[in-house]
CSV table of C-alpha atoms and ligand atoms in Angstrom, one decimal:
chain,number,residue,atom,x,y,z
A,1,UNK,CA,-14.8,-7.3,18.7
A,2,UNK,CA,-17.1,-6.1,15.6
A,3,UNK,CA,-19.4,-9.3,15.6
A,4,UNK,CA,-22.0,-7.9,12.9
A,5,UNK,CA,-21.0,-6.1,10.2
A,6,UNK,CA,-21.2,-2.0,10.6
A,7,UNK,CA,-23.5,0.1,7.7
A,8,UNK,CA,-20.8,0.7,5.4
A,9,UNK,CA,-22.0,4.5,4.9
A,10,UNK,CA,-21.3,4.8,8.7
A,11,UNK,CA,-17.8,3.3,8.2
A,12,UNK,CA,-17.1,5.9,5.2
A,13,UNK,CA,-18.4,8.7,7.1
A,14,UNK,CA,-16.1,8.1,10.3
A,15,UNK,CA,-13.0,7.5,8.0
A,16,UNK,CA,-14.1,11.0,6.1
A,17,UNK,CA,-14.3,12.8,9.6
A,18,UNK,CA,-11.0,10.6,11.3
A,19,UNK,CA,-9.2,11.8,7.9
A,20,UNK,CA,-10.1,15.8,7.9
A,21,UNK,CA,-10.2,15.8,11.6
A,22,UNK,CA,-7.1,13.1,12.6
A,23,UNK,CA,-4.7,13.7,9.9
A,24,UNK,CA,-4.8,15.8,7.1
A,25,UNK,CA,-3.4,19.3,9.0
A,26,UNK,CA,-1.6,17.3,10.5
A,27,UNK,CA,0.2,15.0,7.5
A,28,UNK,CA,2.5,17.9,6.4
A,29,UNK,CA,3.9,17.7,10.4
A,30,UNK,CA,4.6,14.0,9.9
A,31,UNK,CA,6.5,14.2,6.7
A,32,UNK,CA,8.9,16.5,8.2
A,33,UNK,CA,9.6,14.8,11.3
A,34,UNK,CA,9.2,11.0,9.6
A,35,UNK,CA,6.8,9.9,12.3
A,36,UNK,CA,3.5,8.8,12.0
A,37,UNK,CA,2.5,9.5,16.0
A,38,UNK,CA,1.2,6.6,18.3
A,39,UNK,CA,-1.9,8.7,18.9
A,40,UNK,CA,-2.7,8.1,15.0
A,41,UNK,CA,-2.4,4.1,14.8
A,42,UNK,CA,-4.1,3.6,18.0
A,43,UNK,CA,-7.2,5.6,16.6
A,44,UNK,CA,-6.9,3.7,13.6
A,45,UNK,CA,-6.8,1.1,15.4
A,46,UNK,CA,-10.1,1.6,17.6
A,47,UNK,CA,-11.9,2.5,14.3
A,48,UNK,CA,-11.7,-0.7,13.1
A,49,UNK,CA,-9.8,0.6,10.1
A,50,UNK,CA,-6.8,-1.7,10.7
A,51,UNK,CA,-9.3,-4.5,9.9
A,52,UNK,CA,-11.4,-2.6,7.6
A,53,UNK,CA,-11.2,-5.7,4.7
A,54,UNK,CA,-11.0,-8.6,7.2
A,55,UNK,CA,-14.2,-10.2,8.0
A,56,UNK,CA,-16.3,-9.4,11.0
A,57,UNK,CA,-15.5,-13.3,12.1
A,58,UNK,CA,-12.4,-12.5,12.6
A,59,UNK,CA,-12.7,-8.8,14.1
A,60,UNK,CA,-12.6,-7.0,11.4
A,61,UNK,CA,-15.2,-4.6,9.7
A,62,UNK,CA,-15.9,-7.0,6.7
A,63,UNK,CA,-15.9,-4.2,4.1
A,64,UNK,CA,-15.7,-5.6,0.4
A,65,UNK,CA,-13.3,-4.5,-1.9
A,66,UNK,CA,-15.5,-0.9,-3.4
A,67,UNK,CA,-16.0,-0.4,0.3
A,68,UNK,CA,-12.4,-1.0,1.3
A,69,UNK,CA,-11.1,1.0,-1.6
A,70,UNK,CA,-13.4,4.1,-0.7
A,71,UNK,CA,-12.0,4.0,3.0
A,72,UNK,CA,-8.3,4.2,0.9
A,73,UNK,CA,-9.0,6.9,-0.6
A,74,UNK,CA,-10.3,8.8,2.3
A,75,UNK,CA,-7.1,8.1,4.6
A,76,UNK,CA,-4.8,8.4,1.3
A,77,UNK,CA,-5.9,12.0,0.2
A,78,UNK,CA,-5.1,13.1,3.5
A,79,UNK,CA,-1.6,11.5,4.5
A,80,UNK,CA,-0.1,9.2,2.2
A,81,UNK,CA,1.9,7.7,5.4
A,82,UNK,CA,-1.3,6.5,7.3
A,83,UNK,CA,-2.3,5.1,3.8
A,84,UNK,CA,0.7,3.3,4.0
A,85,UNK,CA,-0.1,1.5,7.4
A,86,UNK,CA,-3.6,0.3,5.4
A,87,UNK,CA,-1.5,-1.1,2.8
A,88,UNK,CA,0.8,-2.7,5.1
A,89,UNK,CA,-0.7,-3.5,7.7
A,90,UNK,CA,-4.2,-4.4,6.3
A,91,UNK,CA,-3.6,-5.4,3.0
A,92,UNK,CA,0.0,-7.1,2.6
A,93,UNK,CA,-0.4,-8.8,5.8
A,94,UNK,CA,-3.9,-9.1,7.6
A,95,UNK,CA,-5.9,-9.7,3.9
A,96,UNK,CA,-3.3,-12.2,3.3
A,97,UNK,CA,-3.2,-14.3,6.1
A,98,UNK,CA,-7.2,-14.5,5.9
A,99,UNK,CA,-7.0,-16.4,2.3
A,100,UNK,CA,-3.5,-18.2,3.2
A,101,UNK,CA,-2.6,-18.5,7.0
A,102,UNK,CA,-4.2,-22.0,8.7
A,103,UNK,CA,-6.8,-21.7,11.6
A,104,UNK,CA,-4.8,-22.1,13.9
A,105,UNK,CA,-2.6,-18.7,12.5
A,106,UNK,CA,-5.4,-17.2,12.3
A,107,UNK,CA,-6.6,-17.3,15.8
A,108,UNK,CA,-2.6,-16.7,17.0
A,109,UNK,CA,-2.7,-13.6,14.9
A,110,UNK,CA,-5.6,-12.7,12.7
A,111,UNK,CA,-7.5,-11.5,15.4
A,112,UNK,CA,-4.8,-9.2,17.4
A,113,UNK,CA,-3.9,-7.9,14.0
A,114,UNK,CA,-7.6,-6.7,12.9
A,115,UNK,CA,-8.2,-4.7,16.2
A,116,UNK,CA,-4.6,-3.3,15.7
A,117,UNK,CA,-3.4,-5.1,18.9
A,118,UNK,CA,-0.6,-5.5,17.1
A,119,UNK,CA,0.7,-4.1,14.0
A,120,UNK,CA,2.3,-6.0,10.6
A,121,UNK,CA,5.0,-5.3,8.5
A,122,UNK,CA,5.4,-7.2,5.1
A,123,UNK,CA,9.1,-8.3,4.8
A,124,UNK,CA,10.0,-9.1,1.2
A,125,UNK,CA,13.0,-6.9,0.4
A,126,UNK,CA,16.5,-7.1,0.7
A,127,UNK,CA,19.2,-4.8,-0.8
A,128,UNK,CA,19.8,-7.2,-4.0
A,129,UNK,CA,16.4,-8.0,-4.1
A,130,UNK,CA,13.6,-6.4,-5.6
A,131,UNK,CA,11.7,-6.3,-8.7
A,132,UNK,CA,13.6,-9.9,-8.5
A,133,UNK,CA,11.9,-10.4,-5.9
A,134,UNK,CA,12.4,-14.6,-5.5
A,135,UNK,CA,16.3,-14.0,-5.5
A,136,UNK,CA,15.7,-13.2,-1.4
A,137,UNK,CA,18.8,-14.3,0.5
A,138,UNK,CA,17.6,-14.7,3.9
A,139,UNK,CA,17.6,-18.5,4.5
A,140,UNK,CA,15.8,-20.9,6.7
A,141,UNK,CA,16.6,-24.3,8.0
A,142,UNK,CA,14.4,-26.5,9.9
A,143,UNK,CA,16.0,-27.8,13.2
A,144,UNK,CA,13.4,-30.4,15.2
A,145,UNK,CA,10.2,-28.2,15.9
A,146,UNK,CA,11.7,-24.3,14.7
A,147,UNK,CA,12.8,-22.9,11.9
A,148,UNK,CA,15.7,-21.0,12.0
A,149,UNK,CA,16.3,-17.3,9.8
A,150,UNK,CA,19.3,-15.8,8.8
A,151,UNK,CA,19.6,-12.8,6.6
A,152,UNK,CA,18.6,-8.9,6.2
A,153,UNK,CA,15.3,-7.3,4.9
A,154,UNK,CA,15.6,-3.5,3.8
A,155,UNK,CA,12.9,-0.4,3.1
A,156,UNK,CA,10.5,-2.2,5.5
A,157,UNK,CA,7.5,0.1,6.0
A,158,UNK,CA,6.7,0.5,9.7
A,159,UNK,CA,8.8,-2.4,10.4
A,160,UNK,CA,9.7,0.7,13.2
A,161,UNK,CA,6.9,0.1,15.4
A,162,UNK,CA,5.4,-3.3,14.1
A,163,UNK,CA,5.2,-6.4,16.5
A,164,UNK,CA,4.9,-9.3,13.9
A,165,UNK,CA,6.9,-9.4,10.5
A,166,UNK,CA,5.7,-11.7,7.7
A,167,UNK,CA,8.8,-12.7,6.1
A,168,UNK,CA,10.3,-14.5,3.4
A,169,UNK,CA,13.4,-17.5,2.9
A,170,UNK,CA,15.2,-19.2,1.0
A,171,UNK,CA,16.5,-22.7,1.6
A,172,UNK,CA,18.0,-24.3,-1.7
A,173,UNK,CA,15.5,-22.9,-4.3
A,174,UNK,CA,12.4,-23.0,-1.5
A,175,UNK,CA,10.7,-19.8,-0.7
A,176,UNK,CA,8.8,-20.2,2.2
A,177,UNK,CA,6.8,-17.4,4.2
A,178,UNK,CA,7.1,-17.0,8.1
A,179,UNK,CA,5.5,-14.8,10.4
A,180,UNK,CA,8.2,-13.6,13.1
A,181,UNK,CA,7.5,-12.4,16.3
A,182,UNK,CA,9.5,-8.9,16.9
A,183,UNK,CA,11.1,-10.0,20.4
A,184,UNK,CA,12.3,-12.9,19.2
A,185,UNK,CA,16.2,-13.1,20.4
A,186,UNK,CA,18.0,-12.5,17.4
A,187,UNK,CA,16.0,-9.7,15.3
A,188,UNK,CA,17.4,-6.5,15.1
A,189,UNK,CA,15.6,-3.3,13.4
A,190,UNK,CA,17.5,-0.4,12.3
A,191,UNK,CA,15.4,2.6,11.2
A,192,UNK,CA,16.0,4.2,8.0
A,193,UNK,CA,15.4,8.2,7.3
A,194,UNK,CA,15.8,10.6,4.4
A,195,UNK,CA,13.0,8.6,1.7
A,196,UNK,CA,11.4,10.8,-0.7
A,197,UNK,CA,7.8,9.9,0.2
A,198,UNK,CA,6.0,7.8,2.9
A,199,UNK,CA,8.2,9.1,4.9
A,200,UNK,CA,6.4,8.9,8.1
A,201,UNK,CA,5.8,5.4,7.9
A,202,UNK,CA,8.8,4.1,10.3
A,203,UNK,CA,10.9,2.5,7.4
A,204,UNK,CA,13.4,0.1,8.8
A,205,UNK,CA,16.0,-2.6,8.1
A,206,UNK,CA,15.3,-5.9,9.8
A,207,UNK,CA,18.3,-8.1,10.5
A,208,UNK,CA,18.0,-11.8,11.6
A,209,UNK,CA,20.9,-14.3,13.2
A,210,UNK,CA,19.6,-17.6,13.7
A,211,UNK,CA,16.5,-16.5,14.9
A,212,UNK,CA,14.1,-19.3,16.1
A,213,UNK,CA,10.3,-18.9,14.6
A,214,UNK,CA,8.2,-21.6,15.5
A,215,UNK,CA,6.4,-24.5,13.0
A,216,UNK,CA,3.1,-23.4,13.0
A,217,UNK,CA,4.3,-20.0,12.2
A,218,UNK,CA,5.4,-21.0,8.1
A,219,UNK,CA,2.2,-19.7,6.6
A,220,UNK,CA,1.0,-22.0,3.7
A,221,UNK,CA,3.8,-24.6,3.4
A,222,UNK,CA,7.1,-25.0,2.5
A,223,UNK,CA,8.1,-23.7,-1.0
A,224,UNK,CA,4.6,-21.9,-1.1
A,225,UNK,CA,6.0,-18.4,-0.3
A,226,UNK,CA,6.7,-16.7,-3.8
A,227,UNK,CA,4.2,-18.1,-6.0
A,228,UNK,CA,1.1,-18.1,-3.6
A,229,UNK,CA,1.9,-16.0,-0.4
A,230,UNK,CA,4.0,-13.3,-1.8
A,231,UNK,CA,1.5,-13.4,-4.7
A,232,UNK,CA,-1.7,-12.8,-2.8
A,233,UNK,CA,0.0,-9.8,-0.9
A,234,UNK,CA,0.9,-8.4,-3.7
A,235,UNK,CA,-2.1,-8.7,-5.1
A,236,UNK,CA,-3.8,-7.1,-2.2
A,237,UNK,CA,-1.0,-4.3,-1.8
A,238,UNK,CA,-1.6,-3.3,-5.7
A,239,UNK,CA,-5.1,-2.9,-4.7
A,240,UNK,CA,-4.6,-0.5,-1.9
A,241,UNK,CA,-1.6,1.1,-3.9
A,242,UNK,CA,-4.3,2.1,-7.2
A,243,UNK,CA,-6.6,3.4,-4.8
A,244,UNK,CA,-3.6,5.4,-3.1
A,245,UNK,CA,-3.2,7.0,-6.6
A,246,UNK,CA,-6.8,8.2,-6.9
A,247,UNK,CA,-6.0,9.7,-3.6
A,248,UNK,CA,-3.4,11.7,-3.9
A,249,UNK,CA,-4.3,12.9,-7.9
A,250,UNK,CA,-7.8,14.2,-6.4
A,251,UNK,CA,-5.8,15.4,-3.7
A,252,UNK,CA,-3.0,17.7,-5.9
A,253,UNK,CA,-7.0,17.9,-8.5
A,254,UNK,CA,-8.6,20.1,-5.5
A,255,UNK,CA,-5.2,21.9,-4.6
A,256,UNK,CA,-5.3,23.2,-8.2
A,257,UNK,CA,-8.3,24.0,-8.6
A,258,UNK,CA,-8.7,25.8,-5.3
A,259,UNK,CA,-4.9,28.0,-6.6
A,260,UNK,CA,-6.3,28.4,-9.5
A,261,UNK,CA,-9.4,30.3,-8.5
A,262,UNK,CA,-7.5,32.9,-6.0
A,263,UNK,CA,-4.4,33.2,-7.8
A,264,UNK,CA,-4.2,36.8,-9.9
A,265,UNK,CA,-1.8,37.3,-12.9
A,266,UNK,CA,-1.9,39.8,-15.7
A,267,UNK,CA,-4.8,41.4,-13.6
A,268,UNK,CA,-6.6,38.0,-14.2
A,269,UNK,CA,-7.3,34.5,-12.3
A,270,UNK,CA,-4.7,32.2,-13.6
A,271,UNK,CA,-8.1,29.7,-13.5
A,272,UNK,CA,-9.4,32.1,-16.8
A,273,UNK,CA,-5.9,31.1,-18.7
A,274,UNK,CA,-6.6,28.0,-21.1
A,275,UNK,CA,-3.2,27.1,-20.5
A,276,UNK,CA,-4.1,26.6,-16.6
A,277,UNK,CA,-7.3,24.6,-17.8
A,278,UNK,CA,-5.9,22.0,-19.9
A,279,UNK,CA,-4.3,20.8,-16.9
A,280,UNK,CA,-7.2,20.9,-15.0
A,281,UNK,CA,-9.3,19.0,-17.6
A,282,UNK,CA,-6.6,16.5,-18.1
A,283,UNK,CA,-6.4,15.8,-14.2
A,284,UNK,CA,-10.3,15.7,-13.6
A,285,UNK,CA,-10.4,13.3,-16.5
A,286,UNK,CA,-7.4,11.6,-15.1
A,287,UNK,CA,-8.7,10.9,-11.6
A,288,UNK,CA,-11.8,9.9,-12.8
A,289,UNK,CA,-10.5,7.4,-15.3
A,290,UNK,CA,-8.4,5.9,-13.0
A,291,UNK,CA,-11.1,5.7,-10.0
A,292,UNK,CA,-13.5,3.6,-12.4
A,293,UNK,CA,-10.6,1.4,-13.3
A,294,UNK,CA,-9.8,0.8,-9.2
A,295,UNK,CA,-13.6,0.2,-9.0
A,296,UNK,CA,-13.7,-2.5,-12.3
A,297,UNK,CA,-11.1,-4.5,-10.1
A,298,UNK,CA,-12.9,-4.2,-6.8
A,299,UNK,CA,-16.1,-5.3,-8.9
A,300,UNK,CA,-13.9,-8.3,-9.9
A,301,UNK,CA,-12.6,-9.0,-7.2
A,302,UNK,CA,-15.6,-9.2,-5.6
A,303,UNK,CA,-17.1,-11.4,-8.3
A,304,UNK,CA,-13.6,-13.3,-7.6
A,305,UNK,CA,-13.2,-13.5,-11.2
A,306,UNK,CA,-9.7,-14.8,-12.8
A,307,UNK,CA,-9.3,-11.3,-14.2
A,308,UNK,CA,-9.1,-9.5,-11.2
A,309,UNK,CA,-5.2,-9.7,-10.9
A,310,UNK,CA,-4.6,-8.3,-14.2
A,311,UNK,CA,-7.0,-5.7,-13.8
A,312,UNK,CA,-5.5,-4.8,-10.1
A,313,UNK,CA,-2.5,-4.4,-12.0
A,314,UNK,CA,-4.1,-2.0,-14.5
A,315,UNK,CA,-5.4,-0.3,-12.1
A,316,UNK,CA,-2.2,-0.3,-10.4
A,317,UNK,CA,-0.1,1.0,-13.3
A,318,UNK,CA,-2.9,3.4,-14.6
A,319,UNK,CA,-3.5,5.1,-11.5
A,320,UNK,CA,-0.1,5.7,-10.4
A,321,UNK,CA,1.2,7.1,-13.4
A,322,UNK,CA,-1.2,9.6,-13.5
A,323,UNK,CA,-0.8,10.4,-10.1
A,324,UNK,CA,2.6,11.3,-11.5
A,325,UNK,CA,1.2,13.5,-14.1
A,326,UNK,CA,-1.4,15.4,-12.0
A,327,UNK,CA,0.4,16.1,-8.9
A,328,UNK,CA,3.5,17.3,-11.6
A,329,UNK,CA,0.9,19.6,-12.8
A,330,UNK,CA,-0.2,20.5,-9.3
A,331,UNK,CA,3.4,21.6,-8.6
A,332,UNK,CA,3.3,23.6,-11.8
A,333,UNK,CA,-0.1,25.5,-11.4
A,334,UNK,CA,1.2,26.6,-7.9
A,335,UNK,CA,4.3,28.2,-9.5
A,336,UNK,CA,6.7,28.9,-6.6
A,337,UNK,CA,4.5,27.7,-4.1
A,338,UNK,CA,4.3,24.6,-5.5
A,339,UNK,CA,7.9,24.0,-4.7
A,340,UNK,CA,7.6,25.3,-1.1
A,341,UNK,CA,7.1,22.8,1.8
A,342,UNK,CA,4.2,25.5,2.9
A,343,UNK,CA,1.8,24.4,0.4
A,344,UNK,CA,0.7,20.4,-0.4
A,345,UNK,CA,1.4,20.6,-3.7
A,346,UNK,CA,5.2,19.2,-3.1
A,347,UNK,CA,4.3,16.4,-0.9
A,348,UNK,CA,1.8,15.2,-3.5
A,349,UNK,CA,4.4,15.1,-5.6
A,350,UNK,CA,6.8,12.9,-3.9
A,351,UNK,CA,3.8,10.5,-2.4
A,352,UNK,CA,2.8,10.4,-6.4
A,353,UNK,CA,6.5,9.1,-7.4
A,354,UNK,CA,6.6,6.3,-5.3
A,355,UNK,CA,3.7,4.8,-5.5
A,356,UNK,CA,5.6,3.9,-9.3
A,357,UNK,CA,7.9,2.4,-7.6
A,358,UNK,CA,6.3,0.4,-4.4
A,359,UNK,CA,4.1,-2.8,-5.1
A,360,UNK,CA,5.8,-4.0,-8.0
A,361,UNK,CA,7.5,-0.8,-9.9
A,362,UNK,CA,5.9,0.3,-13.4
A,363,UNK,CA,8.3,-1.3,-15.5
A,364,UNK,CA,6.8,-4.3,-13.6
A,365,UNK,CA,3.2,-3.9,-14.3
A,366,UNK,CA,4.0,-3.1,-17.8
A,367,UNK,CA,5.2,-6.2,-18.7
A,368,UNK,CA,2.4,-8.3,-16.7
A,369,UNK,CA,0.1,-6.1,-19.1
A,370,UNK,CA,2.0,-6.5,-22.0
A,371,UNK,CA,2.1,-10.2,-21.5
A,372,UNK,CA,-1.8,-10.2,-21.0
A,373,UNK,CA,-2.3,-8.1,-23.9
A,374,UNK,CA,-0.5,-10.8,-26.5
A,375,UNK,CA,-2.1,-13.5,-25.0
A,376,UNK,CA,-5.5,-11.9,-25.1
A,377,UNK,CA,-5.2,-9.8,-28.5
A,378,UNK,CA,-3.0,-11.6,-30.7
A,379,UNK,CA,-4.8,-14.0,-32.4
A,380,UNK,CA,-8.0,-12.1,-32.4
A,381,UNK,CA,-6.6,-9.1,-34.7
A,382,UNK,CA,-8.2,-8.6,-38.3
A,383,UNK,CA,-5.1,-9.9,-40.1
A,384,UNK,CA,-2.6,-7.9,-39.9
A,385,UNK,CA,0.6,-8.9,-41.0
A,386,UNK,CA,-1.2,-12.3,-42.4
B,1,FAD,C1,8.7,4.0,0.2
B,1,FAD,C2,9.0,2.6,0.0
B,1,FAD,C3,8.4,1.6,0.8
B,1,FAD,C4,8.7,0.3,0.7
B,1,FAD,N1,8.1,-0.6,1.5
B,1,FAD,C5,8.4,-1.9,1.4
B,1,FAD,C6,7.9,-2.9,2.3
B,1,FAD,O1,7.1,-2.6,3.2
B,1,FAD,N2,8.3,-4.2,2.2
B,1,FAD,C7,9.1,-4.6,1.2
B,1,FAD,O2,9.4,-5.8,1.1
B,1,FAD,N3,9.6,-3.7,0.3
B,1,FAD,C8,9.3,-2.4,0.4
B,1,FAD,N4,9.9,-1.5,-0.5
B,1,FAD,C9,10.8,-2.0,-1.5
B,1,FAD,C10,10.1,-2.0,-2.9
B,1,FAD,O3,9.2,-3.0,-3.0
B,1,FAD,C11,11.3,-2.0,-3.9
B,1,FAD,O4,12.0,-0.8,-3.9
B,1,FAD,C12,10.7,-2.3,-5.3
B,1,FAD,O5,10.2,-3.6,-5.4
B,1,FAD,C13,11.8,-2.1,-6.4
B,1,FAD,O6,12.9,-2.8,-6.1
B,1,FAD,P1,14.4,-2.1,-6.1
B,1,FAD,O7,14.3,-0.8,-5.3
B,1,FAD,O8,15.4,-3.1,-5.7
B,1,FAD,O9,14.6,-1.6,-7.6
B,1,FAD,P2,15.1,-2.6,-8.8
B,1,FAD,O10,14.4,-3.9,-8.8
B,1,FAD,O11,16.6,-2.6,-8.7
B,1,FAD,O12,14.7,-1.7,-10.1
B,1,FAD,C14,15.4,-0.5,-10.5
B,1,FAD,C15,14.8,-0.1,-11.8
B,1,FAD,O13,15.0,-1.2,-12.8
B,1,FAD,C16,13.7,-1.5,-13.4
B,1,FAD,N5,13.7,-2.9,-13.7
B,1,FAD,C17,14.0,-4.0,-12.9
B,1,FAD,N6,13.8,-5.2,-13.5
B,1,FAD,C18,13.3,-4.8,-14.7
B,1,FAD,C19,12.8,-5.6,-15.8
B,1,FAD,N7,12.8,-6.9,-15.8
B,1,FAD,N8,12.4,-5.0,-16.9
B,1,FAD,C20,12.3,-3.6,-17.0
B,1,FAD,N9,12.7,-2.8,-15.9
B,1,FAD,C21,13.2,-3.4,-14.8
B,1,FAD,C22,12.7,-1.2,-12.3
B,1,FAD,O14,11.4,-1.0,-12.9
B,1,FAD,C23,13.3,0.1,-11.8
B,1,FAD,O15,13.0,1.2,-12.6
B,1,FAD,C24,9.6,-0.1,-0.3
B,1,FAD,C25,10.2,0.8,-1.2
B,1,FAD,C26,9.9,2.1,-1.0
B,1,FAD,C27,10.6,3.1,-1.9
């Protein structure tokens, strides 16, 4: 167990080295046979980078949020898929239980989860529920000392190889947040193939008929699943998912460049055409933008300021959409290849596109910010329309 916390320079530098060394030849392998290997969570995992943001109490590395995010973007340029387990695994459902599980969760699970003992899967979705997120399905009902599930989760990241689901319930209009054990008689996984991105990250469906979860495994309390435990994960999962953006735009930023400096045309480098430049200044200015605004949340966050979950969702927003832009343009300066599986410029493309989607989709984080805007700006305008 890491009992004092690690240099945080040290922790960058090994994540720098596990990512060139551990993953990124390797990433375009995993996307084409939609598994992220064993050999990759279990080094993860004896990194400490499943517990990268959980404190060193609990055996984790204790990074703060900057820290944490500038791990993110190490593992995310390189495979958007490992990223994923981070997201998952650490933010959703490690970070979460820290600020909302009881002690005695916490020493059932916490521990085992931040060495990567065992892995988590967050467990929100169902097929009619998604950006409507507290119309879940799945029911509980509380017979003597269990609570018993019934109902079907879909697009479960890694909910393939993970041994503890945190999942949510419904009884009457209750949400409630459970974390399910994946022997437990009853739950049944089917693994789901053919996604446009993250595609190595052991998507599944999770089916469960009457399956038996014990009491002290509600996290929070009953009714607190939506607004508090859902919340917080999401909060945490946006995190991880703006820095995922910065990844993969600096990512597609240094495949462009790189093409763009070789690549011959007219008896020129198409780097000398202006054309090719403006989208090279647009996506440096791009990734940079949208790093500072992932590190104004993490400086929030840190300062655990009220803002922080509006700015996370800036972030959020900000960052994936010009993922979008920059990995289109990626695609674009690479001509053919950019369409070809031989080259990263595709990939990036599709890892861009659903981090719009994941998290809360755009549409999602644009009315949060819209809603923000009017209650901030409205009544402080010069008197317009007065
Ligand atoms: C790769 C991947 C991994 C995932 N991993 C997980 C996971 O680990 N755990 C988990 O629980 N879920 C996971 N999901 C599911 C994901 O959270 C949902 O796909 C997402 O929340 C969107 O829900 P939906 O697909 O049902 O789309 P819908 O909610 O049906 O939305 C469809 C479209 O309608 C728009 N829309 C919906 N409501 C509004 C509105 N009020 N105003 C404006 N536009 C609106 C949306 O923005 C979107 O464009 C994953 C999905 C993907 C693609």
């Amino acid at each position: 167990m890491h009992e004092e916390k690690e240099d945080p320079s040290g922790v960058q530098q090994r994540a720098r080295h596990f990512a060139e060394t551990d993953i990124a030849k390797r990433a375009s392998e995993f996307d084409r046979k939609e598994h992220l290997p064993k050999d990759v969570i279990t080094k993860m995992a004896d990194a400490g980078f499943l517990g990268a943001a959980v404190p060193e109490k609990w055996g984790g590395l204790g990074l703060d949020p900057l820290e944490y995010g500038e791990l993110t973007e190490s593992i995310g340029k390189a495979c958007a898929s490992t990223r994923a387990l981070l997201t998952v695994h650490t933010s959703l459902v490690a970070e979460t239980l820290v600020e909302r599980a009881s002690n005695r969760l916490k020493e059932k699970y916490l521990t085992d989860l931040a060495l990567g003992r065992r892995i988590g899967c967050f467990a929100l979705s169902e097929a009619g529920a998604g950006s409507d997120a507290a119309s879940v399905t799945t029911v509980y009902r509380r017979e003597q000392d269990v609570f018993i599930l019934d109902g079907r989760k879909k697009w479960i990241s890694f909910a393939g190889v993970a041994d503890l689901f945190l999942v949510f319930a419904k009884e009457n209009d209750l949400t409630s947040a459970f974390l399910v054990e994946r022997n437990t008689p009853g739950v049944e996984i089917r693994p789901m193939s053919g996604m446009l991105g993250n595609r190595a990250a052991h998507m599944a469906e999770i089916s469960f008929t009457g399956v038996e979860v014990p009491v002290e495994n509600l996290v929070s309390g009953i009714g607190l699943g939506f607004g508090l435990v859902a919340n917080t994960a999401l909060h945490h999962g946006r995190y991880s998912i703006a820095w995922a953006g910065v990844a993969i735009a600096q990512a597609a930023l240094e495949t462009m460049c790189a093409y763009a400096a070789e690549r011959e045309q007219f008896g020129v480098k198409i780097g000398s055409q202006q054309l090719v430049q403006k989208m090279i200044a647009d996506a440096v200015t791009q990734v940079g933008a949208a790093r500072e605004l992932c590190r104004r949340a993490g400086r929030l966050r840190m300062e655990r300021s009220t803002d922080a979950v509006i700015e996370t969702n800036i972030a959020k927003y900000f960052s994936s959409t010009i993922a979008q832009q920059v990995t289109s343009d990626a695609v674009q300066v690479l001509g053919g290849n950019g369409c070809w599986d031989q080259y990263p410029a595709e990939r990036l493309f599709r890892e861009a596109k659903v981090l719009e989607i994941i998290e809360g989709t755009s549409q999602l984080q644009q009315l949060m910010i819209a809603d923000h805007g009017f209650k901030k700006f409205a009544g402080s305008g010069s008197g317009w329309g007065k």
